[in-house]
Tab-separated table of C-alpha atoms and ligand atoms in Angstrom:
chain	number	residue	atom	x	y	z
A	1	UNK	CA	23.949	-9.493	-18.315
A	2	UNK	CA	21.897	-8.873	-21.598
A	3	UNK	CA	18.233	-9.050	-21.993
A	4	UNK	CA	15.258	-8.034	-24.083
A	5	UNK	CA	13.793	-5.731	-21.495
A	6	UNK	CA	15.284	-5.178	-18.396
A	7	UNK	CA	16.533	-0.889	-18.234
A	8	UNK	CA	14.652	-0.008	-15.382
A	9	UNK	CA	15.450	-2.691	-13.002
A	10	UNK	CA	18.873	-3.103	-13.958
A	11	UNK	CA	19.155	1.262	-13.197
A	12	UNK	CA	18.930	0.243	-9.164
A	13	UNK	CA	20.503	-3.130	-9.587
A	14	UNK	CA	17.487	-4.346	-8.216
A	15	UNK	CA	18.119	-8.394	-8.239
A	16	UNK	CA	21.538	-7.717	-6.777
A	17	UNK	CA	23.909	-10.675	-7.265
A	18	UNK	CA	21.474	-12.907	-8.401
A	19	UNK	CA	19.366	-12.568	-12.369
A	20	UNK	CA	16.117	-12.779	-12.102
A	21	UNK	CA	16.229	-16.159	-14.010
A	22	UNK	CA	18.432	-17.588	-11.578
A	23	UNK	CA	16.056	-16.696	-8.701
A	24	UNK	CA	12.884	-17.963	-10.991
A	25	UNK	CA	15.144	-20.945	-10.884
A	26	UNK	CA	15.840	-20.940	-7.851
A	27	UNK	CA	12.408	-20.448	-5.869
A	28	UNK	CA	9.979	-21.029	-8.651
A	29	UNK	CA	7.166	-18.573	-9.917
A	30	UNK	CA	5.157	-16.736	-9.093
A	31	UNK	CA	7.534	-14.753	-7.084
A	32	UNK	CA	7.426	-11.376	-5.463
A	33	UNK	CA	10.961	-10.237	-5.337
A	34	UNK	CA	11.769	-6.851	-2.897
A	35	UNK	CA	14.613	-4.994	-2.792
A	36	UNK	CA	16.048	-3.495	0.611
A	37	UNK	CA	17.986	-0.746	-0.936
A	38	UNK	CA	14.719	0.702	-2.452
A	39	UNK	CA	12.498	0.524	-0.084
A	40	UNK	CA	14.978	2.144	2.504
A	41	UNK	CA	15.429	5.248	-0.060
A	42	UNK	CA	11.375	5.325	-0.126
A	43	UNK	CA	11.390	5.543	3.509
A	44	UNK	CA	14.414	8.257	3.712
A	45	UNK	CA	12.171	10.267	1.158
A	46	UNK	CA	9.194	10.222	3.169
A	47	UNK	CA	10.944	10.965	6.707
A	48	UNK	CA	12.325	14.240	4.799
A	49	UNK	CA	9.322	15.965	4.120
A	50	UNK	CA	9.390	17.778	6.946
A	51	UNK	CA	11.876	18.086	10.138
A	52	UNK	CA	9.139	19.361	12.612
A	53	UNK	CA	9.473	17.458	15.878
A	54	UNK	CA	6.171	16.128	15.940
A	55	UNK	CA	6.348	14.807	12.033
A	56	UNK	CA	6.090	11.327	11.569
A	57	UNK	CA	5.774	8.675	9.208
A	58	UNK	CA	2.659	6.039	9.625
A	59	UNK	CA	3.081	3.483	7.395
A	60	UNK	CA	0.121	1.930	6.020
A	61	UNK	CA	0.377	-1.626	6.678
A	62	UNK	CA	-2.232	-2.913	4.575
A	63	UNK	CA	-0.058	-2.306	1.499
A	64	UNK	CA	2.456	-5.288	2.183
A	65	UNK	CA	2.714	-7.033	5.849
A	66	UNK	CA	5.582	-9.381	5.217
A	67	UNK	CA	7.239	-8.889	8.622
A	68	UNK	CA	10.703	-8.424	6.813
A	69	UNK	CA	9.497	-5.163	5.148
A	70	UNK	CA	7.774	-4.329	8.217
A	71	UNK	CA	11.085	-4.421	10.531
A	72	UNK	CA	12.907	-2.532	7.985
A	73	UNK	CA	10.052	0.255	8.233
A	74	UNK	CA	10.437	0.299	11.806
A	75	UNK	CA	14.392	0.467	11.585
A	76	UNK	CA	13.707	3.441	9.792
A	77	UNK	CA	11.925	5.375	12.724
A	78	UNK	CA	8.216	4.587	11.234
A	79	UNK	CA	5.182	4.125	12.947
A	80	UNK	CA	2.513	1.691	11.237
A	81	UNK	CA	-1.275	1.907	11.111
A	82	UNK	CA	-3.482	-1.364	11.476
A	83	UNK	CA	-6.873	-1.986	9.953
A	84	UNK	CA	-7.991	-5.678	11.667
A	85	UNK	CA	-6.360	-7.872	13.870
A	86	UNK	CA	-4.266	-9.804	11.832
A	87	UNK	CA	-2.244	-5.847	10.794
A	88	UNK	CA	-2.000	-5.195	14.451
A	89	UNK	CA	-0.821	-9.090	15.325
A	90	UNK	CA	1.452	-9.315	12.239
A	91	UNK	CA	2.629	-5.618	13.136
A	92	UNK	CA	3.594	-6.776	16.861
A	93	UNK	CA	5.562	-9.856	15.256
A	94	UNK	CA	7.583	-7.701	13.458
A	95	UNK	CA	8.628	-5.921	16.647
A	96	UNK	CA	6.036	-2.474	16.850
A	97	UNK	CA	5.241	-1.907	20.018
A	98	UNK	CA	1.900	-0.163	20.791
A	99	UNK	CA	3.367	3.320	21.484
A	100	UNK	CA	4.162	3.218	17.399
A	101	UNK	CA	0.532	1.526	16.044
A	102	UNK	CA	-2.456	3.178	15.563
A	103	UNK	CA	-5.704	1.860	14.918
A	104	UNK	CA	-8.070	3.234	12.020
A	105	UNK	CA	-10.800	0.624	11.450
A	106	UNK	CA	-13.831	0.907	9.484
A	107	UNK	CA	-17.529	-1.193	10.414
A	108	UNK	CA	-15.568	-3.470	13.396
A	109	UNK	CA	-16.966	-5.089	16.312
A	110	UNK	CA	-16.883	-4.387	19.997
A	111	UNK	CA	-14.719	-7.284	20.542
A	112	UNK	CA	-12.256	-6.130	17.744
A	113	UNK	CA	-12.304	-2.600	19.373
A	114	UNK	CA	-11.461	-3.971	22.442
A	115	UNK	CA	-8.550	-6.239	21.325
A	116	UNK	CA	-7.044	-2.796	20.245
A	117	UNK	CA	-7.607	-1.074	23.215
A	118	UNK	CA	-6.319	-4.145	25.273
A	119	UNK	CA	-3.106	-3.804	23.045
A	120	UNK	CA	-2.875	0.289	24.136
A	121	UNK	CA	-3.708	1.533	21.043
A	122	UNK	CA	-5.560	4.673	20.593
A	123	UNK	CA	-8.249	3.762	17.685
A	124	UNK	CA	-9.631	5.339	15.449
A	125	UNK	CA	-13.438	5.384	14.515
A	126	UNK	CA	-15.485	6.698	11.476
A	127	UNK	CA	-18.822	7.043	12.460
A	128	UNK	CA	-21.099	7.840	15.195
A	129	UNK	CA	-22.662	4.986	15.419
A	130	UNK	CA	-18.929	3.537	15.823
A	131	UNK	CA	-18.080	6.091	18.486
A	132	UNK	CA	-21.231	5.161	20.563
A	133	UNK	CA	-19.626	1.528	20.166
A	134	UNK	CA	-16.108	2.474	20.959
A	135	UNK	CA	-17.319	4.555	23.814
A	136	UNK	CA	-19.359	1.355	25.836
A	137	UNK	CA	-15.372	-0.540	25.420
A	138	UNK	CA	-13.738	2.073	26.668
A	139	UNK	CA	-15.515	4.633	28.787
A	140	UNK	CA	-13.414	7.493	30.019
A	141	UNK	CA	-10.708	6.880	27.059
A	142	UNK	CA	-9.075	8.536	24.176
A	143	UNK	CA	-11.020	8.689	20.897
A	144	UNK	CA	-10.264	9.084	17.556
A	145	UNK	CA	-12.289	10.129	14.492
A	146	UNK	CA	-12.025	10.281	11.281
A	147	UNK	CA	-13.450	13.047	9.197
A	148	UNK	CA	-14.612	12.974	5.695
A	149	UNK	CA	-13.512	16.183	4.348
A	150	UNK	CA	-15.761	15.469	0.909
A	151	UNK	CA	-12.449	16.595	-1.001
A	152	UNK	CA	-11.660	12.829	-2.865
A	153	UNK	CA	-8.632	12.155	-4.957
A	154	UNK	CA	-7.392	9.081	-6.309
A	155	UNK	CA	-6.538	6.874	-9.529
A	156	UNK	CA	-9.767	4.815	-9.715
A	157	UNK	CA	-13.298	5.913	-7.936
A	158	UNK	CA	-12.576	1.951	-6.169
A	159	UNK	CA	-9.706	3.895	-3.921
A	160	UNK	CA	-11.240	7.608	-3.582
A	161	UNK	CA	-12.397	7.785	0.240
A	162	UNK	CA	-13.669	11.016	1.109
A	163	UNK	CA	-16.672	12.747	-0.472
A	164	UNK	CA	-20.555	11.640	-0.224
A	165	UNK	CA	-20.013	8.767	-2.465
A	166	UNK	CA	-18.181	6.481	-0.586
A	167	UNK	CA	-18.664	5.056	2.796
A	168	UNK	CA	-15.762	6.754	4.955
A	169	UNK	CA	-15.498	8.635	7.503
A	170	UNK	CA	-17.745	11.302	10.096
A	171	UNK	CA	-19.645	14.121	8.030
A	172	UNK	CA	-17.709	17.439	9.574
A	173	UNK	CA	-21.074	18.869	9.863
A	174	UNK	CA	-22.054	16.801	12.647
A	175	UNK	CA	-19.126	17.621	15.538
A	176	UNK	CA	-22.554	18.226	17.877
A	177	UNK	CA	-23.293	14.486	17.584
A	178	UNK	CA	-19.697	13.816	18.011
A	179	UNK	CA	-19.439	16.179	21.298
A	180	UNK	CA	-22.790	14.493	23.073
A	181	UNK	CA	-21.198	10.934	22.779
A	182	UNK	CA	-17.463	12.148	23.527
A	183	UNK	CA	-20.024	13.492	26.432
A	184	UNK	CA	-22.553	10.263	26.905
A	185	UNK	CA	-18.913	7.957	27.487
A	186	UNK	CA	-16.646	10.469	28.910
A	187	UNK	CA	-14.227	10.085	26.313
A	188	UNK	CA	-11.609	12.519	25.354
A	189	UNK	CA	-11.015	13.406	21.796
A	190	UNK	CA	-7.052	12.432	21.015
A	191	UNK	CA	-6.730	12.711	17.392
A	192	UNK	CA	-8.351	13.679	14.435
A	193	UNK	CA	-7.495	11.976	10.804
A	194	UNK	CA	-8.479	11.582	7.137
A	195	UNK	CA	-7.794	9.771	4.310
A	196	UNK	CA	-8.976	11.173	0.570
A	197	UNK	CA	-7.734	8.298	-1.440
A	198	UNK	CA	-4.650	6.441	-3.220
A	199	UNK	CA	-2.425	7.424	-5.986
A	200	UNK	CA	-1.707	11.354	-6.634
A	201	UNK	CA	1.073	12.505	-8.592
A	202	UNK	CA	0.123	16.361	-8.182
A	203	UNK	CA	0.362	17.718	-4.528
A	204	UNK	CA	-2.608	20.018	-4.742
A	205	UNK	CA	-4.846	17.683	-3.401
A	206	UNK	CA	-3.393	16.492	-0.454
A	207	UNK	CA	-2.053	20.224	0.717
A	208	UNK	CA	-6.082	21.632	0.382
A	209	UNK	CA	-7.331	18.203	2.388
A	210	UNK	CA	-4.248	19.652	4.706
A	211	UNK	CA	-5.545	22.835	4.822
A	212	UNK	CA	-9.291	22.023	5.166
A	213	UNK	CA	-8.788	19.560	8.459
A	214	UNK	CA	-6.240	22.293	9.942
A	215	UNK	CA	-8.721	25.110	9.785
A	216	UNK	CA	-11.561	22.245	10.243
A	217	UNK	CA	-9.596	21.699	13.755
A	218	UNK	CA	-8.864	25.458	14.792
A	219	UNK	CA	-12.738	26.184	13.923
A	220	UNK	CA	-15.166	23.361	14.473
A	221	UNK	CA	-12.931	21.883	17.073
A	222	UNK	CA	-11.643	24.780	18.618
A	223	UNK	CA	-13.753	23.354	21.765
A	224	UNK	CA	-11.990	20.078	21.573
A	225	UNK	CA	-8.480	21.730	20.396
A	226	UNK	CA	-6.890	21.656	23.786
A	227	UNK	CA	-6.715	17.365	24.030
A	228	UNK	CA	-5.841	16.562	20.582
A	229	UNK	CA	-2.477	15.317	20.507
A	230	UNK	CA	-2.757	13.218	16.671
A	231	UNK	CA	-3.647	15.013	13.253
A	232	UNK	CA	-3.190	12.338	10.839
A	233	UNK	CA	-3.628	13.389	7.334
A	234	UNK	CA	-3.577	10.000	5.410
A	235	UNK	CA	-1.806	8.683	2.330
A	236	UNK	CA	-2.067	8.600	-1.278
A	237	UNK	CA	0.991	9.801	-2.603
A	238	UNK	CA	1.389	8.212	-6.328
A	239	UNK	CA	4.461	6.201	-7.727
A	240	UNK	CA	5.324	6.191	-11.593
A	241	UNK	CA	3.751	3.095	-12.872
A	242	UNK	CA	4.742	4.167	-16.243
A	243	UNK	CA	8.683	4.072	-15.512
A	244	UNK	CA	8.929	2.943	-19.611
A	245	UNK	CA	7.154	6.264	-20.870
A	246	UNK	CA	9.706	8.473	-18.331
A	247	UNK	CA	6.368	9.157	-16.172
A	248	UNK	CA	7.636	12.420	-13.764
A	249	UNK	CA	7.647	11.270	-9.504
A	250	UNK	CA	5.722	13.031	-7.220
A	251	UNK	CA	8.219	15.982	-6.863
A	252	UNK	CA	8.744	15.341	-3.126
A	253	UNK	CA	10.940	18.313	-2.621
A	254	UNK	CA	8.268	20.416	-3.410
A	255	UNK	CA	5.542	18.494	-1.471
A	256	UNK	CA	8.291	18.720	1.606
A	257	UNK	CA	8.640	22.225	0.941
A	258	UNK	CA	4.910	22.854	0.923
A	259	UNK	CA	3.413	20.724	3.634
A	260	UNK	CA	6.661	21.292	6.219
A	261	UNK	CA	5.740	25.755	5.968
A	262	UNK	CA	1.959	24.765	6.394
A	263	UNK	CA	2.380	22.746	9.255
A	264	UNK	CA	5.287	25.216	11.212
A	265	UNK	CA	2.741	28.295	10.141
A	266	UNK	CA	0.036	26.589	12.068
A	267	UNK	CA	2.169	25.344	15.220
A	268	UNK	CA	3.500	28.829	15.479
A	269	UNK	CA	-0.270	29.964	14.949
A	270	UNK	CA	-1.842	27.662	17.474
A	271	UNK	CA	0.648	26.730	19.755
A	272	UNK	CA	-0.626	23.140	18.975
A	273	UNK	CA	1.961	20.696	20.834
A	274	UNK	CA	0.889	17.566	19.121
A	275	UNK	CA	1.975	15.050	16.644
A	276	UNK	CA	1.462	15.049	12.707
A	277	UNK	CA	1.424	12.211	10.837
A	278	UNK	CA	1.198	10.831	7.140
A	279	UNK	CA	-0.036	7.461	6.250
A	280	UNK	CA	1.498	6.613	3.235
A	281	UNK	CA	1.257	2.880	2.373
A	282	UNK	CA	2.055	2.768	-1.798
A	283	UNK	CA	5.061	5.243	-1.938
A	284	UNK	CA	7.087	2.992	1.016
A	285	UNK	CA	6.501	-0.607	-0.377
A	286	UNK	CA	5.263	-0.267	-4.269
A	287	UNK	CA	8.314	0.262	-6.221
A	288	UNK	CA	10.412	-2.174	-4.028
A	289	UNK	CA	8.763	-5.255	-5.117
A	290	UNK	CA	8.716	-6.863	-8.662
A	291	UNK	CA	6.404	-9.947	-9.294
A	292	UNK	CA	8.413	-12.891	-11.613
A	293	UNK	CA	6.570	-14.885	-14.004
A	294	UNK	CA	6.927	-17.474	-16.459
A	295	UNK	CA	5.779	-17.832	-19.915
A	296	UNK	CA	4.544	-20.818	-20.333
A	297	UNK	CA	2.099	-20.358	-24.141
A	298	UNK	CA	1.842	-18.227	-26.731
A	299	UNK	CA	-1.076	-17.734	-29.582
A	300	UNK	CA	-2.930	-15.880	-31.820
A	301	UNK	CA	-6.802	-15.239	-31.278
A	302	UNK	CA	-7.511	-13.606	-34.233
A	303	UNK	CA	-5.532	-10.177	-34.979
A	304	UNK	CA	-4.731	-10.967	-30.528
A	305	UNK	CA	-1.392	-12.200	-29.714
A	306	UNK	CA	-1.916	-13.512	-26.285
A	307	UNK	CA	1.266	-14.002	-23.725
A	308	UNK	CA	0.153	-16.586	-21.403
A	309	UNK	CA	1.773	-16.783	-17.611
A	310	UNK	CA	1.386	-17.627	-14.317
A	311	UNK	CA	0.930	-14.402	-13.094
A	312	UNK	CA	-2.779	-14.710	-13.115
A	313	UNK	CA	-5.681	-12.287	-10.715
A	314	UNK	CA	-4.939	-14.477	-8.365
A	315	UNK	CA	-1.192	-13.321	-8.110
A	316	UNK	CA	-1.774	-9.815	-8.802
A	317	UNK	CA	-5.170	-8.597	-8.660
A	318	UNK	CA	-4.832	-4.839	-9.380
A	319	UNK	CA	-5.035	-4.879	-13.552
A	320	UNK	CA	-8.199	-6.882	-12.945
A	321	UNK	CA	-9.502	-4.803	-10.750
A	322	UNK	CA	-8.621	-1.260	-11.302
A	323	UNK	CA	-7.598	-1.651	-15.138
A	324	UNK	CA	-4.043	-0.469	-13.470
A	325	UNK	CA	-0.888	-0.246	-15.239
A	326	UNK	CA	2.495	-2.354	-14.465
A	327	UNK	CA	5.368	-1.997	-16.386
A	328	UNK	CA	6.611	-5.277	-17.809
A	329	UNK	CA	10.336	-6.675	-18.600
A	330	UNK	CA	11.649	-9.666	-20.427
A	331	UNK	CA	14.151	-11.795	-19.269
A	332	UNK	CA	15.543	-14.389	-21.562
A	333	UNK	CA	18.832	-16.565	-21.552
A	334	UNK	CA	21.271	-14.616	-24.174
A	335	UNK	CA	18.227	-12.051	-24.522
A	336	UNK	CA	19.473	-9.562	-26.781
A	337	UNK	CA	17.602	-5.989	-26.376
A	338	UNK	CA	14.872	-5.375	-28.840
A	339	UNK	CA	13.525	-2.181	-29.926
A	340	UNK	CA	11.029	-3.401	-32.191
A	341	UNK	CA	7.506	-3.510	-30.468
A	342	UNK	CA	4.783	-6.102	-30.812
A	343	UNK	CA	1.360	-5.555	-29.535
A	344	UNK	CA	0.248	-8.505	-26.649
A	345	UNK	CA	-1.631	-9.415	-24.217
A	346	UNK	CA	-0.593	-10.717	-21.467
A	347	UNK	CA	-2.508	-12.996	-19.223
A	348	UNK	CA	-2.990	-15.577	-16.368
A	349	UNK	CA	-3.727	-18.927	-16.245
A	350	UNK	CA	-6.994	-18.414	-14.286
A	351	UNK	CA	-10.160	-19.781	-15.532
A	352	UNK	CA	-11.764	-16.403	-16.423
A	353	UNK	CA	-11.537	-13.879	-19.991
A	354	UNK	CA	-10.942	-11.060	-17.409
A	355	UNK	CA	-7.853	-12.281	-16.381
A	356	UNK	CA	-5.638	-10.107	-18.245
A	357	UNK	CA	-2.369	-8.567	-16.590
A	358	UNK	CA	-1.816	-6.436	-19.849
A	359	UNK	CA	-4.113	-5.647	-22.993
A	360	UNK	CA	-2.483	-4.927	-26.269
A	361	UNK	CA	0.394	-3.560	-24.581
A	362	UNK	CA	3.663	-2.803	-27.178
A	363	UNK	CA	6.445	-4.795	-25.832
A	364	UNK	CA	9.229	-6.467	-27.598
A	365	UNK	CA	7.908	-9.884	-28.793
A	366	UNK	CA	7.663	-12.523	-25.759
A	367	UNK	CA	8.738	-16.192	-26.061
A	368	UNK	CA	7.448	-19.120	-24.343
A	369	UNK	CA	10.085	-19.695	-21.716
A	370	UNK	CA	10.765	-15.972	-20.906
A	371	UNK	CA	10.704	-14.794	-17.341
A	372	UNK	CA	8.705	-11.853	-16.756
A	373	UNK	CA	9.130	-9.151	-14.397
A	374	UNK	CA	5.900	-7.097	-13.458
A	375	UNK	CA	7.856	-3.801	-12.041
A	376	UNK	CA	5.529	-1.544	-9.021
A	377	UNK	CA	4.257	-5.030	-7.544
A	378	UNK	CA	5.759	-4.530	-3.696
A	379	UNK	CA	1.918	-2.401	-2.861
A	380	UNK	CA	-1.111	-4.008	-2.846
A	381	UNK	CA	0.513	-7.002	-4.577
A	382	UNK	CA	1.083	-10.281	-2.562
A	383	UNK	CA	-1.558	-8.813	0.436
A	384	UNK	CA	-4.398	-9.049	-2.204
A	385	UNK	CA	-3.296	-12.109	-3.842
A	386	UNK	CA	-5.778	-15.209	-3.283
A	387	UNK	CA	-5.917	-19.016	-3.505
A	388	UNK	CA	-8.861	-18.849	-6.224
A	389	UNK	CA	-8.424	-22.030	-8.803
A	390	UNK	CA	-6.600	-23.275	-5.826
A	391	UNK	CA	-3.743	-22.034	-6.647
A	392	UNK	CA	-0.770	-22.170	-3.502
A	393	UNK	CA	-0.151	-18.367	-3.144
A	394	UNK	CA	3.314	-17.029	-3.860
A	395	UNK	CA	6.386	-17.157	-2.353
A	396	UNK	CA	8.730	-14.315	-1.455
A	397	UNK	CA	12.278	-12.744	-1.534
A	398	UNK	CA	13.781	-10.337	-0.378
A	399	UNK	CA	17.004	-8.799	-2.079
A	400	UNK	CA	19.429	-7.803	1.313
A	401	UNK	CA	21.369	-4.449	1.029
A	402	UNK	CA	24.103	-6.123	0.486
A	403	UNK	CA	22.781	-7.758	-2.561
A	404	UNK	CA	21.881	-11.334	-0.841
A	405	UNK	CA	18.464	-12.938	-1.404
A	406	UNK	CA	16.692	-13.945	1.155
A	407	UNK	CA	14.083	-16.099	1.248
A	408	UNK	CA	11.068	-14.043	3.672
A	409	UNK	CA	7.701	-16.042	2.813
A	410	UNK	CA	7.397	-19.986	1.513
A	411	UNK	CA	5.246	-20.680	-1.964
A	412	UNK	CA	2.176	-22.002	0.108
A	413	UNK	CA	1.676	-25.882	-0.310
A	414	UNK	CA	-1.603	-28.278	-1.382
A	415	UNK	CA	-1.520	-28.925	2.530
A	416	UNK	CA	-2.160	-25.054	3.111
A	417	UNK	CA	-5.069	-25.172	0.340
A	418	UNK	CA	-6.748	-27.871	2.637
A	419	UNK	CA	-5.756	-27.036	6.295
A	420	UNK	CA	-9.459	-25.633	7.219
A	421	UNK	CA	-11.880	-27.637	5.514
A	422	UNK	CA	-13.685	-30.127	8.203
A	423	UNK	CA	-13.773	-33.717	7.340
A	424	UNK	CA	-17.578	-34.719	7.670
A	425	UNK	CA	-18.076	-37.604	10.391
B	1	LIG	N1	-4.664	5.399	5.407
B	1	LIG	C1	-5.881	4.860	5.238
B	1	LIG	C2	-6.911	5.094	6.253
B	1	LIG	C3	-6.147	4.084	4.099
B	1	LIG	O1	-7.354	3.554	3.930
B	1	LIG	C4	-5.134	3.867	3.143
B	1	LIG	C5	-5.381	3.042	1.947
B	1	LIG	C6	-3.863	4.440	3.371
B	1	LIG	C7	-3.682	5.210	4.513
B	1	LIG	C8	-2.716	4.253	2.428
B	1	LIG	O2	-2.963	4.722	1.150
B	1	LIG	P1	-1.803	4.749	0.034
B	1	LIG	O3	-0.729	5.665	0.510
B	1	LIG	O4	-1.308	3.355	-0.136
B	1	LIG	O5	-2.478	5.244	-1.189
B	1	LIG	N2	-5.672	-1.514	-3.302
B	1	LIG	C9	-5.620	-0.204	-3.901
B	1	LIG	C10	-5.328	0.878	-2.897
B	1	LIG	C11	-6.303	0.890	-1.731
B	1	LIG	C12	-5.935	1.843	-0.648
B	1	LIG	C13	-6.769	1.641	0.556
B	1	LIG	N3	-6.485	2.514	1.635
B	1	LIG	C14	-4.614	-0.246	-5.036
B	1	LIG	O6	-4.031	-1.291	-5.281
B	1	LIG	O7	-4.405	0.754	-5.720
């Protein structure tokens, strides 16, 4: 089926054996569609990386909890981290059971600490004054810390999480303060992890945060060495968000190649009997999901030819936010392709000048009417999405392997806008 934009989708037959008109049509917009197929391959990649027994995938729920992508994770052999108690709930729902969740929270209560512990899962904390917490919960238990290596990486200083300017993670420096309260609650120390931040394309970074908590835990820790059975190294591993412009992937072979010699040199080294994981949450879910829009205006402000859609902040925060880059395709009944490229802007219909999903972005000129799709939108998409301008949040579909669509979350209603408010006597 023609259309003015549509080569990178229509490469992994990613609607299936619907268009993406027909399920606009179908289900309305805003819609975040996912495709099975895609994120399965994602997962496949990531399992690869290395064949050492004790190598496993975590996957980092907070980057899309719809329980249908969660179960497929888990189908896949995954474990899943969870940050509150609505990850670990929704995580449970979607059939992880507490042998395959870990914990790693940042500023929570004792109460919240508990409920994981109740559940059986071994938590981790990233400060002392969090481990002198965690330890009046659950004296005589496993801990976990995390370390800040103060090696940060990532695409926007909003997602880089190690180094002295952000607010994560234990300083390695002070494993004494670490030791007395392991000491002061009789805790053991389980696992040891880190997270330096989202979205590398290079390896480099990851491998020397690798290499700085291995030699971190054969030196500092050499003391604590003999309980650890978790080294968790994070995620961050970039997609190509600029599929259009033939962007290179993370080379994953070479990353497999890399991090799978590292780790067996350091087993063989150490004798260290305990399990590695990576916590990717982006690479699984991001380039599965594609956010459909509709065009509903078009105008000139000035020189400024402005799209305007329903895919607003409120749908997809992360332009807004992080000034990040989605691809965009056009969809149009008898669309013909177009090679000629118009500057626009593309925006919401949110009451604010910073709601912009694109600025001056060349794309082949866009029609009132057109269905958009907003490619990389299956990460951090629907899970930040909000209700601001009271808007229902989306719905969502998922594309089956065998090419069915399936509806997997209802377009909220005007009733779920008002469920919580408290009628005054
Ligand atoms: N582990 C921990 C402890 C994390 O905090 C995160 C992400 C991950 C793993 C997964 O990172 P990933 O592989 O997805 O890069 N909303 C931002 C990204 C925030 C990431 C927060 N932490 C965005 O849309 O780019």
């Amino acid at each position: 089926m023609p259309n003015v934009r549509s080569a990178q989708t229509d490469k992994v037959n990613f609607f299936g054996n619907a268009t993406p008109r027909e399920l606009a049509a179908k289900y309305g917009t805003p819609l975040y569609v996912y495709n099975e197929n895609v994120l399965r391959r994602r997962c496949r990649e990531l399992l690869g990386l290395s064949g050492l027994p004790g190598f496993q995938v975590n996957y980092s729920a907070k980057a899309n909890t719809n329980p249908a992508l969660l179960r497929i994770v888990r189908e896949e052999g995954f474990h899943a981290d969870a940050m509150s108690p609505g990850e670990l709930h929704i995580n449970k729902l979607a059939g992880f059971t507490s042998d395959l969740l870990l914990y790693v929270c940042n500023n929570v209560s004792a109460a919240e600490m508990k409920n994981a512990v109740d559940n059986g899962l071994l938590v981790s904390v990233d400060s002392l004054s969090q481990l002198d917490l965690y330890g009046t919960v659950n004296p005589g238990g496993k801990a976990m810390i995390r370390i800040n290596p103060g090696i940060g990486a990532g695409h926007h200083k909003k997602v880089v999480t190690a180094g002295k300017e952000t607010k994560f993670g234990i300083d390695p420096t002070a494993m004494d303060d670490v030791r007395a309260l392991l000491k002061k609650h009789n805790l053991t120390l389980a696992g040891i992890n880190q997270h330096i931040g989202s979205l590398f394309m290079e390896p480099d970074s990851y491998l020397n945060a690798i290499d700085f908590l291995l030699h971190f835990v054969q030196t500092d820790l050499a003391d604590l060495f003999p309980s650890l059975e978790l080294i968790d190294f994070g995620g961050g591993l970039g997609i190509p968000y600029h599929k259009y412009e033939n962007q290179p992937r993370l080379d994953m072979e070479a990353l497999g190649t890399r991090l799978h010699a590292k780790l067996s040199a350091w087993v063989d080294e150490t004798g260290y009997k305990g399990k590695f994981f990576i916590e990717p949450g982006r690479y699984v879910t991001a380039e599965c999901g594609v956010l459909l829009g509709t065009v509903y205006a078009t105008k000139f402000n000035g020189e400024n030819r402005y799209v305007g859609t329903d895919l607003g902040f409120n749908v997809l925060v992360r332009p807004a936010m992080y000034d990040s880059f989605h691809d965009i395709e056009i969809y149009r009944e008898n669309g013909q392709p177009d090679a000629d490229l118009v500057e626009q802007t593309v925006v919401g219909n949110i009451c604010e000048s910073g709601d912009i999903l694109a600025k001056k972005r060349p794309l082949p000129l866009i029609r009132e009417g057109d269905v958009l799709g907003v490619l990389d939108a299956g990460a951090y998409g629907f899970v930040m999405s909000s209700s601001y301008n009271q808007r229902p949040r989306a719905a969502e579909v998922l594309i089956t392997s065998d090419g069915t669509p399936k509806l997997i979350r209802r377009r909220e209603t005007l009733d779920d806008l008002t469920r919580c408010f408290v009628e005054e006597e």
